[in-house]
PDB file of N, CA, C and O in Angstrom:
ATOM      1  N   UNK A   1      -6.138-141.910  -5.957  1.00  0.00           N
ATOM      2  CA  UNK A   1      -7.569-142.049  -5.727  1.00  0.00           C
ATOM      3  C   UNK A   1      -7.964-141.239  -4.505  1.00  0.00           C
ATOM      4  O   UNK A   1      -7.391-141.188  -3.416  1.00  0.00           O
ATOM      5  N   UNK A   2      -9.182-140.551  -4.957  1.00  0.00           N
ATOM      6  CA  UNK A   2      -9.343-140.071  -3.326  1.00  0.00           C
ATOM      7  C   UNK A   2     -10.069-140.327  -2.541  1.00  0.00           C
ATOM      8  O   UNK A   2     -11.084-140.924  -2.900  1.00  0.00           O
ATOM      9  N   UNK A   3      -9.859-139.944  -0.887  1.00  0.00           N
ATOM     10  CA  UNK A   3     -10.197-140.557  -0.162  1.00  0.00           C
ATOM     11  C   UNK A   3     -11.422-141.440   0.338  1.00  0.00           C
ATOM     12  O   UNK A   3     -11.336-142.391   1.115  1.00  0.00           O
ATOM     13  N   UNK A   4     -12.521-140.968  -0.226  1.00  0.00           N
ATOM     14  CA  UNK A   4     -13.856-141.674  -0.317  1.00  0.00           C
ATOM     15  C   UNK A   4     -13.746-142.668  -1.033  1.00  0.00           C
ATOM     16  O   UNK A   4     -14.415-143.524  -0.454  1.00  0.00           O
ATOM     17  N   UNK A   5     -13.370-143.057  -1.833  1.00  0.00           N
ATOM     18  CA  UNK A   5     -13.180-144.067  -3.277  1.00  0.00           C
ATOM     19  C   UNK A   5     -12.361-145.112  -1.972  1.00  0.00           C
ATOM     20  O   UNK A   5     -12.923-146.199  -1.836  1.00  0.00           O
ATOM     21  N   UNK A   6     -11.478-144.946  -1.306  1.00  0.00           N
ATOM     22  CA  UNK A   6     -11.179-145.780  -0.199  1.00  0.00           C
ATOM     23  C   UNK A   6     -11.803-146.386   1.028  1.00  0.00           C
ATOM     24  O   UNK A   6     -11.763-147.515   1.515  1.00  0.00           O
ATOM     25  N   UNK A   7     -12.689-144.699   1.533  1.00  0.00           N
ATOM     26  CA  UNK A   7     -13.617-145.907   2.600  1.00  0.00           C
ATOM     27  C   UNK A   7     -14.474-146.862   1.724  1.00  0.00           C
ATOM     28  O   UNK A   7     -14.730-148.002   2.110  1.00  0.00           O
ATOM     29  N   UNK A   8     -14.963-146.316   0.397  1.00  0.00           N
ATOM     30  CA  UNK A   8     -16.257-147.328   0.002  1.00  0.00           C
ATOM     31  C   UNK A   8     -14.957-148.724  -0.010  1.00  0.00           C
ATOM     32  O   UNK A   8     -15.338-149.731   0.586  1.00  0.00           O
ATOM     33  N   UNK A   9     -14.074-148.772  -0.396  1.00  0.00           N
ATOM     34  CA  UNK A   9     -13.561-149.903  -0.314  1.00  0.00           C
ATOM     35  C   UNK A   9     -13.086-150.652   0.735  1.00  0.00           C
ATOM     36  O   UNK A   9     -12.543-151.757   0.772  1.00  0.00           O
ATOM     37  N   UNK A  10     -13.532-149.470   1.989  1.00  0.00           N
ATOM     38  CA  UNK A  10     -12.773-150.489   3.070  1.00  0.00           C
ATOM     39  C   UNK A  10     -14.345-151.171   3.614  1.00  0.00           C
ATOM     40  O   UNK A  10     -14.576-152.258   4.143  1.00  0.00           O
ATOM     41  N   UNK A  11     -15.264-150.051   3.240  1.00  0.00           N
ATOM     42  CA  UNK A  11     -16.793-150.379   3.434  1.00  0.00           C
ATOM     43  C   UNK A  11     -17.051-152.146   2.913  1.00  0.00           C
ATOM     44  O   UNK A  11     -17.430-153.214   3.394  1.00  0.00           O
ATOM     45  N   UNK A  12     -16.557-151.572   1.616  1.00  0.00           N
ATOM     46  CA  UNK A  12     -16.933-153.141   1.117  1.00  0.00           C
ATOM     47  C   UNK A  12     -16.202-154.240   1.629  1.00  0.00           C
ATOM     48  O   UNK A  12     -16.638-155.380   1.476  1.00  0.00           O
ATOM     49  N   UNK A  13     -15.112-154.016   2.233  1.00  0.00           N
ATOM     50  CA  UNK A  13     -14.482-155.225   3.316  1.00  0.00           C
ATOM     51  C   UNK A  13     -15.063-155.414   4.101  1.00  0.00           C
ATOM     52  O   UNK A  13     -15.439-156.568   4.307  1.00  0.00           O
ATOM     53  N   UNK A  14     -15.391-154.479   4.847  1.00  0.00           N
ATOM     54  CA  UNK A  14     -16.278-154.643   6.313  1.00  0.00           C
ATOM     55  C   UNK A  14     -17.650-155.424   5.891  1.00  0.00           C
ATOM     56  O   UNK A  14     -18.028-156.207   6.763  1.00  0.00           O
ATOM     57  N   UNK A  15     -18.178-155.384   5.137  1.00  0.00           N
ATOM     58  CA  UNK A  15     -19.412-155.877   4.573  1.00  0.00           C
ATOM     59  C   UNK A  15     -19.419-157.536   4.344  1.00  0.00           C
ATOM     60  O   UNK A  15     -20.293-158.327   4.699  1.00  0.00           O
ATOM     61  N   UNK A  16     -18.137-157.819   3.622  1.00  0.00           N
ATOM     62  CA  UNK A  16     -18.085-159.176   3.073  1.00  0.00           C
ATOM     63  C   UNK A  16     -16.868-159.719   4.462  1.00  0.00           C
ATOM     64  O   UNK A  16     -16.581-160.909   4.333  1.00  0.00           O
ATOM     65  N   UNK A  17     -16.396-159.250   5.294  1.00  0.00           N
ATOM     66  CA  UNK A  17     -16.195-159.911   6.629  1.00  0.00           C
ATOM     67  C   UNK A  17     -17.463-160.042   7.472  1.00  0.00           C
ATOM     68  O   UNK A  17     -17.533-160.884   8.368  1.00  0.00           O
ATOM     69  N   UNK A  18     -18.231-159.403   7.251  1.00  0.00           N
ATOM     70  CA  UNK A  18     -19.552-159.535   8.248  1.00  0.00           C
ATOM     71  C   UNK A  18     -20.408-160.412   7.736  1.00  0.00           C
ATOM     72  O   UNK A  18     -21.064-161.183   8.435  1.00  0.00           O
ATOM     73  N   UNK A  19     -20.455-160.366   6.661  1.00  0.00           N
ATOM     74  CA  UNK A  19     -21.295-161.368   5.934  1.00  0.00           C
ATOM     75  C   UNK A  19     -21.397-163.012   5.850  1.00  0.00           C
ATOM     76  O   UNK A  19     -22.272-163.877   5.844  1.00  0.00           O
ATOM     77  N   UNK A  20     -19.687-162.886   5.778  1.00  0.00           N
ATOM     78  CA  UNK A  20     -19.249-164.413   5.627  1.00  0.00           C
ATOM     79  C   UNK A  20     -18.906-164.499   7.072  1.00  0.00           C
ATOM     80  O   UNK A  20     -17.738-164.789   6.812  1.00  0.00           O
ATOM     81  N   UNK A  21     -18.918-164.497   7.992  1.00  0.00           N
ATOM     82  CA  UNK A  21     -18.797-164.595   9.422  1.00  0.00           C
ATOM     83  C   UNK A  21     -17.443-164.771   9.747  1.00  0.00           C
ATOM     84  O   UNK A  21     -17.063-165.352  10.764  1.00  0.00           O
ATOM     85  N   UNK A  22     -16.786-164.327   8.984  1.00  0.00           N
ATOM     86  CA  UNK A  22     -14.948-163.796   9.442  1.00  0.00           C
ATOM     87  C   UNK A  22     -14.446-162.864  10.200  1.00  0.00           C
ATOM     88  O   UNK A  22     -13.382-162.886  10.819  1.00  0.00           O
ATOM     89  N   UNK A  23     -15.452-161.819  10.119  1.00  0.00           N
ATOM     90  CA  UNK A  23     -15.118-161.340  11.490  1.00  0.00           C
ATOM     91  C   UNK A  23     -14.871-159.856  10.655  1.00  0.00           C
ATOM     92  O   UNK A  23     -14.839-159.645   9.443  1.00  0.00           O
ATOM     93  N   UNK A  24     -14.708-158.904  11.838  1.00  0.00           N
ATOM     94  CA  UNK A  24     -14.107-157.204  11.123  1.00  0.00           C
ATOM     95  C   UNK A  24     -13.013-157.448  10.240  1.00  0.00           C
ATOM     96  O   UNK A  24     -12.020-158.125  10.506  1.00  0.00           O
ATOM     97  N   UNK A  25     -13.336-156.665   8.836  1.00  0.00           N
ATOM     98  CA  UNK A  25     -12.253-156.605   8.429  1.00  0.00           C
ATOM     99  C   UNK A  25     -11.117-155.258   8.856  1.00  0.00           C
ATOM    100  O   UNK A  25     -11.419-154.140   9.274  1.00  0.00           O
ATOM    101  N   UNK A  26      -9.945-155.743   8.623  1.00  0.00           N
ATOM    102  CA  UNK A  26      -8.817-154.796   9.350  1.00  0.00           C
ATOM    103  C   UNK A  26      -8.052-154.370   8.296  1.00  0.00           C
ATOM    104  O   UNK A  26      -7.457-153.299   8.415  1.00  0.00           O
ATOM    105  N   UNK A  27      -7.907-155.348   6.751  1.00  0.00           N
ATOM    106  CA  UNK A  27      -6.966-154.521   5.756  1.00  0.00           C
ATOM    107  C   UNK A  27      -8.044-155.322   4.562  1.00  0.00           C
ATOM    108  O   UNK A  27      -8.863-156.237   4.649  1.00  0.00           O
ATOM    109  N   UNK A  28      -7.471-154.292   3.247  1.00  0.00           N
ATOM    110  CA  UNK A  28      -8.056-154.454   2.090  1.00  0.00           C
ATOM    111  C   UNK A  28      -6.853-154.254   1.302  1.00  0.00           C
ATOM    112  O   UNK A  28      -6.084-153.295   1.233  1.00  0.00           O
ATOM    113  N   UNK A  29      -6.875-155.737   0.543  1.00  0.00           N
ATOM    114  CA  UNK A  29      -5.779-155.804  -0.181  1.00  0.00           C
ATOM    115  C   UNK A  29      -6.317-155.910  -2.066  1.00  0.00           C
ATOM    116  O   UNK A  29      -7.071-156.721  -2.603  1.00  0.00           O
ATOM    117  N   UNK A  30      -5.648-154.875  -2.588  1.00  0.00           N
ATOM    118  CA  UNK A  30      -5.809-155.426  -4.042  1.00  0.00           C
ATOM    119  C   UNK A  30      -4.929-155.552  -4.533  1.00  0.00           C
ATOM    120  O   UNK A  30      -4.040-154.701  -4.487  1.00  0.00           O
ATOM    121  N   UNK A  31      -4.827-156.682  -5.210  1.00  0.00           N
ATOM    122  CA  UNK A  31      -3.698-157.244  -5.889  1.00  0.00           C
ATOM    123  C   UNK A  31      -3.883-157.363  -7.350  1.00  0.00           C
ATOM    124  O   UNK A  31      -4.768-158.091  -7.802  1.00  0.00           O
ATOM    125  N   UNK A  32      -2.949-156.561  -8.247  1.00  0.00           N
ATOM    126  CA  UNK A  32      -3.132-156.223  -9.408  1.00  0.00           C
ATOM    127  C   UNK A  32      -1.772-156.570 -10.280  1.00  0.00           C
ATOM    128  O   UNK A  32      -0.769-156.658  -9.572  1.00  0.00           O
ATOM    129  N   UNK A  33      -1.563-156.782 -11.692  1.00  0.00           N
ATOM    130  CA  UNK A  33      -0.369-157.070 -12.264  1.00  0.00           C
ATOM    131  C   UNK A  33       0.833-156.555 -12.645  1.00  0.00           C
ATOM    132  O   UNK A  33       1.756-156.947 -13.358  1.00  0.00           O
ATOM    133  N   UNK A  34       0.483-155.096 -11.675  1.00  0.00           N
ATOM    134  CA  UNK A  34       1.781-154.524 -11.857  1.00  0.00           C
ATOM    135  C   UNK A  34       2.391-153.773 -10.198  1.00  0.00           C
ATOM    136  O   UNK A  34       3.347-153.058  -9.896  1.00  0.00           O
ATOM    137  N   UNK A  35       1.147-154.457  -9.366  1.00  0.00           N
ATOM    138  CA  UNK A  35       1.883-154.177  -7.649  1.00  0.00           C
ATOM    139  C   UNK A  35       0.671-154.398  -6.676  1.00  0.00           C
ATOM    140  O   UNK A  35      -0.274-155.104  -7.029  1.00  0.00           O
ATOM    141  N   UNK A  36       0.699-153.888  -5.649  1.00  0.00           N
ATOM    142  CA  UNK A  36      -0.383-153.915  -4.603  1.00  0.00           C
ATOM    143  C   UNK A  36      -1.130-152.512  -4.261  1.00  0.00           C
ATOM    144  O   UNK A  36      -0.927-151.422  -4.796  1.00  0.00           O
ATOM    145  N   UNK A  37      -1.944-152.797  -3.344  1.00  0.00           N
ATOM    146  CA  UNK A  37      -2.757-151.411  -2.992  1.00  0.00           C
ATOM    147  C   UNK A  37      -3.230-152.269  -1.944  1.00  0.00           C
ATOM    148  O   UNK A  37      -3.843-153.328  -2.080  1.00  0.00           O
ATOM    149  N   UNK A  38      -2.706-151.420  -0.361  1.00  0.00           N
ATOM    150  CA  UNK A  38      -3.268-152.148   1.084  1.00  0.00           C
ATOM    151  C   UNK A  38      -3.840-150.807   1.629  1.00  0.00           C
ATOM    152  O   UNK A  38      -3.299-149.710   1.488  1.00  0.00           O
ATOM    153  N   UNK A  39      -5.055-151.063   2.293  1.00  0.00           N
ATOM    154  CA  UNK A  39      -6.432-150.081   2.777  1.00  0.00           C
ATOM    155  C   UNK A  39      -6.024-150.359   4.512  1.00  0.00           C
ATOM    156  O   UNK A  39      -6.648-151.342   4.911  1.00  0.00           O
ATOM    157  N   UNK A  40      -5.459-149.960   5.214  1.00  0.00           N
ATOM    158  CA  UNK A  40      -5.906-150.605   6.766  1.00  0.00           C
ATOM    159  C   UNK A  40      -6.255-149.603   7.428  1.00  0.00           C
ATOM    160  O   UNK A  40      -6.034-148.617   6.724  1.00  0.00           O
ATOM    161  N   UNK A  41      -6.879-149.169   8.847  1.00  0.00           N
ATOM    162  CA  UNK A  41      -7.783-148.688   9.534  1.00  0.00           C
ATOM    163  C   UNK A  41      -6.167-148.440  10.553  1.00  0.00           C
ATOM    164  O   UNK A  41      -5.351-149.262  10.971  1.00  0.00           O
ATOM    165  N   UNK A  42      -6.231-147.071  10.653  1.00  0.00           N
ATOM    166  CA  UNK A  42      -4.893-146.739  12.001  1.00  0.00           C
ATOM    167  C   UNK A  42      -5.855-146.444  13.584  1.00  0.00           C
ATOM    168  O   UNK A  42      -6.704-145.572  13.763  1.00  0.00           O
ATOM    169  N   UNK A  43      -5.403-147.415  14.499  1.00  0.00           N
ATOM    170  CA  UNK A  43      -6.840-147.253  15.598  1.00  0.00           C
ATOM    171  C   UNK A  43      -6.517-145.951  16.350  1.00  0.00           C
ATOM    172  O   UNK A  43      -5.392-145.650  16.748  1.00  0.00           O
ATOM    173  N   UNK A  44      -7.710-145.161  16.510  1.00  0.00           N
ATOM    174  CA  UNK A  44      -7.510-144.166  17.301  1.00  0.00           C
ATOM    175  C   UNK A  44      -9.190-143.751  17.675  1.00  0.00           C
ATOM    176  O   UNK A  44     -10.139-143.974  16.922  1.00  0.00           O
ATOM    177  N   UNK A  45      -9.268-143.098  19.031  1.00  0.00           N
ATOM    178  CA  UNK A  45     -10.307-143.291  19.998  1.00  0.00           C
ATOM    179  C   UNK A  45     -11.063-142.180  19.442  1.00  0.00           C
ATOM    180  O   UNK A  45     -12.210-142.109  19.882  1.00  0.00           O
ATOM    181  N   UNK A  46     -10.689-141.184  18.488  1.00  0.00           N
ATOM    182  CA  UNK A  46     -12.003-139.926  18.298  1.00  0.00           C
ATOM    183  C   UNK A  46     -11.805-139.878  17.061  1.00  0.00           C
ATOM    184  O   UNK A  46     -12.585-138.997  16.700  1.00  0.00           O
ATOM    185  N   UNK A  47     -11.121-140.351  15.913  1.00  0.00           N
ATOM    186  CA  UNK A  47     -11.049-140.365  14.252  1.00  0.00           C
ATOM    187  C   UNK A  47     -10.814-141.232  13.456  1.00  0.00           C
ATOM    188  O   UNK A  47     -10.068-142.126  13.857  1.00  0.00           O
ATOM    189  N   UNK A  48     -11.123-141.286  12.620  1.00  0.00           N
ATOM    190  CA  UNK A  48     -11.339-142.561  11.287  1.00  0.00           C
ATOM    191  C   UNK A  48     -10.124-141.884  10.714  1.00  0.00           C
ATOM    192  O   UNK A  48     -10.022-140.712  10.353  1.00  0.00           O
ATOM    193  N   UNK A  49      -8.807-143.283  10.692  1.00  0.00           N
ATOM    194  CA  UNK A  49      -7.804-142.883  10.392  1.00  0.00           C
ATOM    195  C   UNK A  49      -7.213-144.030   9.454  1.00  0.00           C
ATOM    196  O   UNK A  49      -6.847-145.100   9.940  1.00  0.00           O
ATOM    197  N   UNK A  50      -7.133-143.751   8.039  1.00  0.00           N
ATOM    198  CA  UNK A  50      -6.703-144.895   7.410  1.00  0.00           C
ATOM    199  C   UNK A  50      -4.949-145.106   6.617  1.00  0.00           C
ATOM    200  O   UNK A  50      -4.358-144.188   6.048  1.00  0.00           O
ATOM    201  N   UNK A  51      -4.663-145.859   6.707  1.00  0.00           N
ATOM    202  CA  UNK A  51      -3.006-145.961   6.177  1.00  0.00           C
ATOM    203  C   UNK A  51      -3.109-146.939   4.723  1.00  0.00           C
ATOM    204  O   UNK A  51      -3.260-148.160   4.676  1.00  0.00           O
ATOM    205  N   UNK A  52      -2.994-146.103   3.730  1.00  0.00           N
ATOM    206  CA  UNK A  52      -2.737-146.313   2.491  1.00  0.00           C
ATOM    207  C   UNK A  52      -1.497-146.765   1.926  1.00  0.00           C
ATOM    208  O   UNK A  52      -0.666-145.861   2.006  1.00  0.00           O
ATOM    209  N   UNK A  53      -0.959-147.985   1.292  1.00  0.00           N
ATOM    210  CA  UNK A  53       0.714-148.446   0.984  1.00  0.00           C
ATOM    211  C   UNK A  53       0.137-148.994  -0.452  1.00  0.00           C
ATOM    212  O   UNK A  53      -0.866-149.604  -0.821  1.00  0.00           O
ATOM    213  N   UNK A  54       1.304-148.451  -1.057  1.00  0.00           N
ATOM    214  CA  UNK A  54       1.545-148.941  -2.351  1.00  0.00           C
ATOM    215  C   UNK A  54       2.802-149.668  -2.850  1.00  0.00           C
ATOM    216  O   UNK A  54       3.895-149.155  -2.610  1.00  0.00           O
ATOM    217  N   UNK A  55       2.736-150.736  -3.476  1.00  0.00           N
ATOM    218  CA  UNK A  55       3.982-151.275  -3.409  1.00  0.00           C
ATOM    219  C   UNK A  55       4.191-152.191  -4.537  1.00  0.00           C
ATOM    220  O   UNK A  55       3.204-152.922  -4.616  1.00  0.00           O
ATOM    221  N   UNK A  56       4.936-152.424  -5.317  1.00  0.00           N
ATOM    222  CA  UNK A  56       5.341-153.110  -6.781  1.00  0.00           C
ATOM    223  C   UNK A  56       5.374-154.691  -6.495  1.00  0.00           C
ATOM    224  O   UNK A  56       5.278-155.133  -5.350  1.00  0.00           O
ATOM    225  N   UNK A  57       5.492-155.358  -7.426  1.00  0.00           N
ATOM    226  CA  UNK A  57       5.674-156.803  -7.219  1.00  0.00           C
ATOM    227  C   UNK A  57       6.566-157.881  -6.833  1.00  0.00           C
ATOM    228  O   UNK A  57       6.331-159.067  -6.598  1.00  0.00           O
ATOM    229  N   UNK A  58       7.929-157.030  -6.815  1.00  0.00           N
ATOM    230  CA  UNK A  58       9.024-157.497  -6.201  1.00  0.00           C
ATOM    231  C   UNK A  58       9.176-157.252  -4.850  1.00  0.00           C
ATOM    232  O   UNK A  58      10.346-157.122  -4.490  1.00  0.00           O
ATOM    233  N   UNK A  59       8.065-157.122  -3.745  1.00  0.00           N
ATOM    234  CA  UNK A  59       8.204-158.013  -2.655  1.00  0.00           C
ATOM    235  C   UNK A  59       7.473-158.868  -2.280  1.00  0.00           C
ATOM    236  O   UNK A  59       7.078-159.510  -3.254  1.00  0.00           O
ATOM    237  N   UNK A  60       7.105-159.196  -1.439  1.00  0.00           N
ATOM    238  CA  UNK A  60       5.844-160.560  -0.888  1.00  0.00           C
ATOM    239  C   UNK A  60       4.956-159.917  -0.393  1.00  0.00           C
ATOM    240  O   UNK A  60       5.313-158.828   0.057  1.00  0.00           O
ATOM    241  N   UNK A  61       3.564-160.256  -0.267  1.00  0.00           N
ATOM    242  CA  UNK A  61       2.342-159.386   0.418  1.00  0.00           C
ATOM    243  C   UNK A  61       2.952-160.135   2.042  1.00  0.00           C
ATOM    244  O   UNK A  61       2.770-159.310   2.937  1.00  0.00           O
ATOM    245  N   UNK A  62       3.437-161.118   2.444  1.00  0.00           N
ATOM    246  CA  UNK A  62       3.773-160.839   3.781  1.00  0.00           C
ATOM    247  C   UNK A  62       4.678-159.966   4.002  1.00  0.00           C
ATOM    248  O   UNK A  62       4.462-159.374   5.059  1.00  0.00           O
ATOM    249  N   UNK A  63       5.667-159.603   3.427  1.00  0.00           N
ATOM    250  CA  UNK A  63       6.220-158.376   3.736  1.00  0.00           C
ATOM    251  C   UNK A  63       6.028-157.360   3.950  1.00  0.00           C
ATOM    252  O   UNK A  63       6.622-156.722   4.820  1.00  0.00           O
ATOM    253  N   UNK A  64       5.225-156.963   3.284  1.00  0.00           N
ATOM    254  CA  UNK A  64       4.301-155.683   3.035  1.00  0.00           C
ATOM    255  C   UNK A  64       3.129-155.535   4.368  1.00  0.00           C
ATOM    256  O   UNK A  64       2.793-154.591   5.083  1.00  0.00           O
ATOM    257  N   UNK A  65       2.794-156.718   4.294  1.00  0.00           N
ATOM    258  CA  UNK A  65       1.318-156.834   5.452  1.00  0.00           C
ATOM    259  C   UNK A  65       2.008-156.740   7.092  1.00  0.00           C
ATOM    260  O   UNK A  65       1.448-156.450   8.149  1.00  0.00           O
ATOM    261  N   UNK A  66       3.555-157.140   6.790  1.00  0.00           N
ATOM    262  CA  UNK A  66       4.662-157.143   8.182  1.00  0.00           C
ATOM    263  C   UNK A  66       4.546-155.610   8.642  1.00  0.00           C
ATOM    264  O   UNK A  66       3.944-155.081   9.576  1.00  0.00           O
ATOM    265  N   UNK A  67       5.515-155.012   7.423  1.00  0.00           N
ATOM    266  CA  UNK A  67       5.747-153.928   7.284  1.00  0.00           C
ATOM    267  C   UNK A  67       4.746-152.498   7.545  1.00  0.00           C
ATOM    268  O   UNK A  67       4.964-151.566   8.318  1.00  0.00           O
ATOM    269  N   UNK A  68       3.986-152.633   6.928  1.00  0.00           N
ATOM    270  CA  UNK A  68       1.901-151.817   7.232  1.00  0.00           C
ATOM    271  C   UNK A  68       1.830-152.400   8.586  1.00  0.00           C
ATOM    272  O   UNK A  68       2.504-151.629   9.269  1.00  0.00           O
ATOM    273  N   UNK A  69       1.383-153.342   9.346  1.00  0.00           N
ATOM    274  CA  UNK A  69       0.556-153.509  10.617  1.00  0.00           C
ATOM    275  C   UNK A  69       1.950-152.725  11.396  1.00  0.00           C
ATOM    276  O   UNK A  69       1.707-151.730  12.078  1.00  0.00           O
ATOM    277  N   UNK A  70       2.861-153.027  11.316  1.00  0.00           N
ATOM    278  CA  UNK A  70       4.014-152.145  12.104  1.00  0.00           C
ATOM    279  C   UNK A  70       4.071-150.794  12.451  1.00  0.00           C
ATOM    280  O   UNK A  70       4.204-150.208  13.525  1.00  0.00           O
ATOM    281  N   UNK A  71       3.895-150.317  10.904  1.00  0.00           N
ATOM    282  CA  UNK A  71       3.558-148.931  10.654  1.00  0.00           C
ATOM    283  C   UNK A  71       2.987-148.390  11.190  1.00  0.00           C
ATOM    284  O   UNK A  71       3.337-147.443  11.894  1.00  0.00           O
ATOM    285  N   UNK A  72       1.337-149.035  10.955  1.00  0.00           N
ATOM    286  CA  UNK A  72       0.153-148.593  11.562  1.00  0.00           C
ATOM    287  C   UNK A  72       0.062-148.813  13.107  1.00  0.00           C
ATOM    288  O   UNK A  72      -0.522-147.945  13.756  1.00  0.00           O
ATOM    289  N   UNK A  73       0.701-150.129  13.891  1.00  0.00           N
ATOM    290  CA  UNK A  73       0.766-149.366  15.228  1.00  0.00           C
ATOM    291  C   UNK A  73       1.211-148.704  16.000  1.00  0.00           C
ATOM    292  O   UNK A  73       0.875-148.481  17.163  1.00  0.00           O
ATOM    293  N   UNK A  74       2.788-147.985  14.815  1.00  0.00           N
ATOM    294  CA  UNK A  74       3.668-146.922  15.695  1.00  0.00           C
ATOM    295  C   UNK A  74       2.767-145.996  15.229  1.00  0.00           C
ATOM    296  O   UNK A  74       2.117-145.622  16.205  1.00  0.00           O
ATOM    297  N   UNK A  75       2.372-145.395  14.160  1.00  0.00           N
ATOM    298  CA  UNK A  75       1.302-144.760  13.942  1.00  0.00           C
ATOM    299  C   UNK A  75       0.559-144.205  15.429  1.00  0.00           C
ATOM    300  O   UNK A  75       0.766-143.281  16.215  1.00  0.00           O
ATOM    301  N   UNK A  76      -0.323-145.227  15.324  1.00  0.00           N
ATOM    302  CA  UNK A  76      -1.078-145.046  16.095  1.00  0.00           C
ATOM    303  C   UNK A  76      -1.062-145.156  17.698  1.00  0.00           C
ATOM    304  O   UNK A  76      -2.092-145.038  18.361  1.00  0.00           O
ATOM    305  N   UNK A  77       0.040-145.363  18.186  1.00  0.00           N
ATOM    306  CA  UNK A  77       1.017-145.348  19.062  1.00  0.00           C
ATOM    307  C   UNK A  77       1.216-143.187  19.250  1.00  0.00           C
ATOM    308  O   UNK A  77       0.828-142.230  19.920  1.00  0.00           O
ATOM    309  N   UNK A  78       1.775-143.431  18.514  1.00  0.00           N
ATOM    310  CA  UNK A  78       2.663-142.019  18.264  1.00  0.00           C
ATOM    311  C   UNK A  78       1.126-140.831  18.618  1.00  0.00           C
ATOM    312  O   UNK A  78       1.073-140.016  19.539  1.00  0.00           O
ATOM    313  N   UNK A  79       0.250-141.044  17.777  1.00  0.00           N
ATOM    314  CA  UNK A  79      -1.145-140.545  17.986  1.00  0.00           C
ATOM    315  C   UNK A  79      -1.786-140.406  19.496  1.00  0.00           C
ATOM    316  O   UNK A  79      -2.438-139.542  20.082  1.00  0.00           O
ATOM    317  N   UNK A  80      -1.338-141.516  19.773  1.00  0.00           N
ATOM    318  CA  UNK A  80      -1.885-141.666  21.547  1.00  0.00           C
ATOM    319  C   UNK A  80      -0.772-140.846  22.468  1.00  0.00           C
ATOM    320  O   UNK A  80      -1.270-140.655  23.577  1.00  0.00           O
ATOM    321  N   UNK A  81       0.175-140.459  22.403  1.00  0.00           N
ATOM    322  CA  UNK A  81       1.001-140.116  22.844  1.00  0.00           C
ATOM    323  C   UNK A  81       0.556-138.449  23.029  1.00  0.00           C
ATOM    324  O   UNK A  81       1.101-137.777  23.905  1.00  0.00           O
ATOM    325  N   UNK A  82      -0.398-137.908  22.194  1.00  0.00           N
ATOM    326  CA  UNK A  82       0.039-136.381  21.938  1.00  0.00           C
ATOM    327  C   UNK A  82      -1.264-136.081  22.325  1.00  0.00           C
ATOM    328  O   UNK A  82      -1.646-134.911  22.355  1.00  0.00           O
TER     329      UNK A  82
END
């Protein structure tokens, strides 16, 4: 999918966290019957930077959600560095 087809979806998180008074959303998870699809936001001070994971059904979405926020703050770690 490309990349626009993703912000509108992270759009539409941000929308229905603001709405329902939960607060920013930070990941967008879809969960489908043959794996996952996680949307999260990599923080960085001058660009809109997003980390895309795809992943089958034989692990746990906490694993996955472990695994991504990790990612995304060496990520974005690594980014600040340079």
């Amino acid at each position: 999918a490309g990349l626009s087809l993703w912000r509108r979806v992270k759009t539409l998180g941000e929308a229905v966290g603001n709405e329902s008074g939960i607060g920013t959303c930070r990941d967008v998870v879809i969960d489908a019957s043959a794996g996952r699809v996680l949307v999260m936001d990599i923080p960085h001070p001058t660009r809109k930077l997003l980390l895309t994971v795809l992943c089958n059904t034989h692990v746990t979405l906490g694993q996955v959600l472990w695994a991504s926020r990790n990612c995304r703050q060496e990520i974005g770690q690594s980014l600040d560095s340079k």
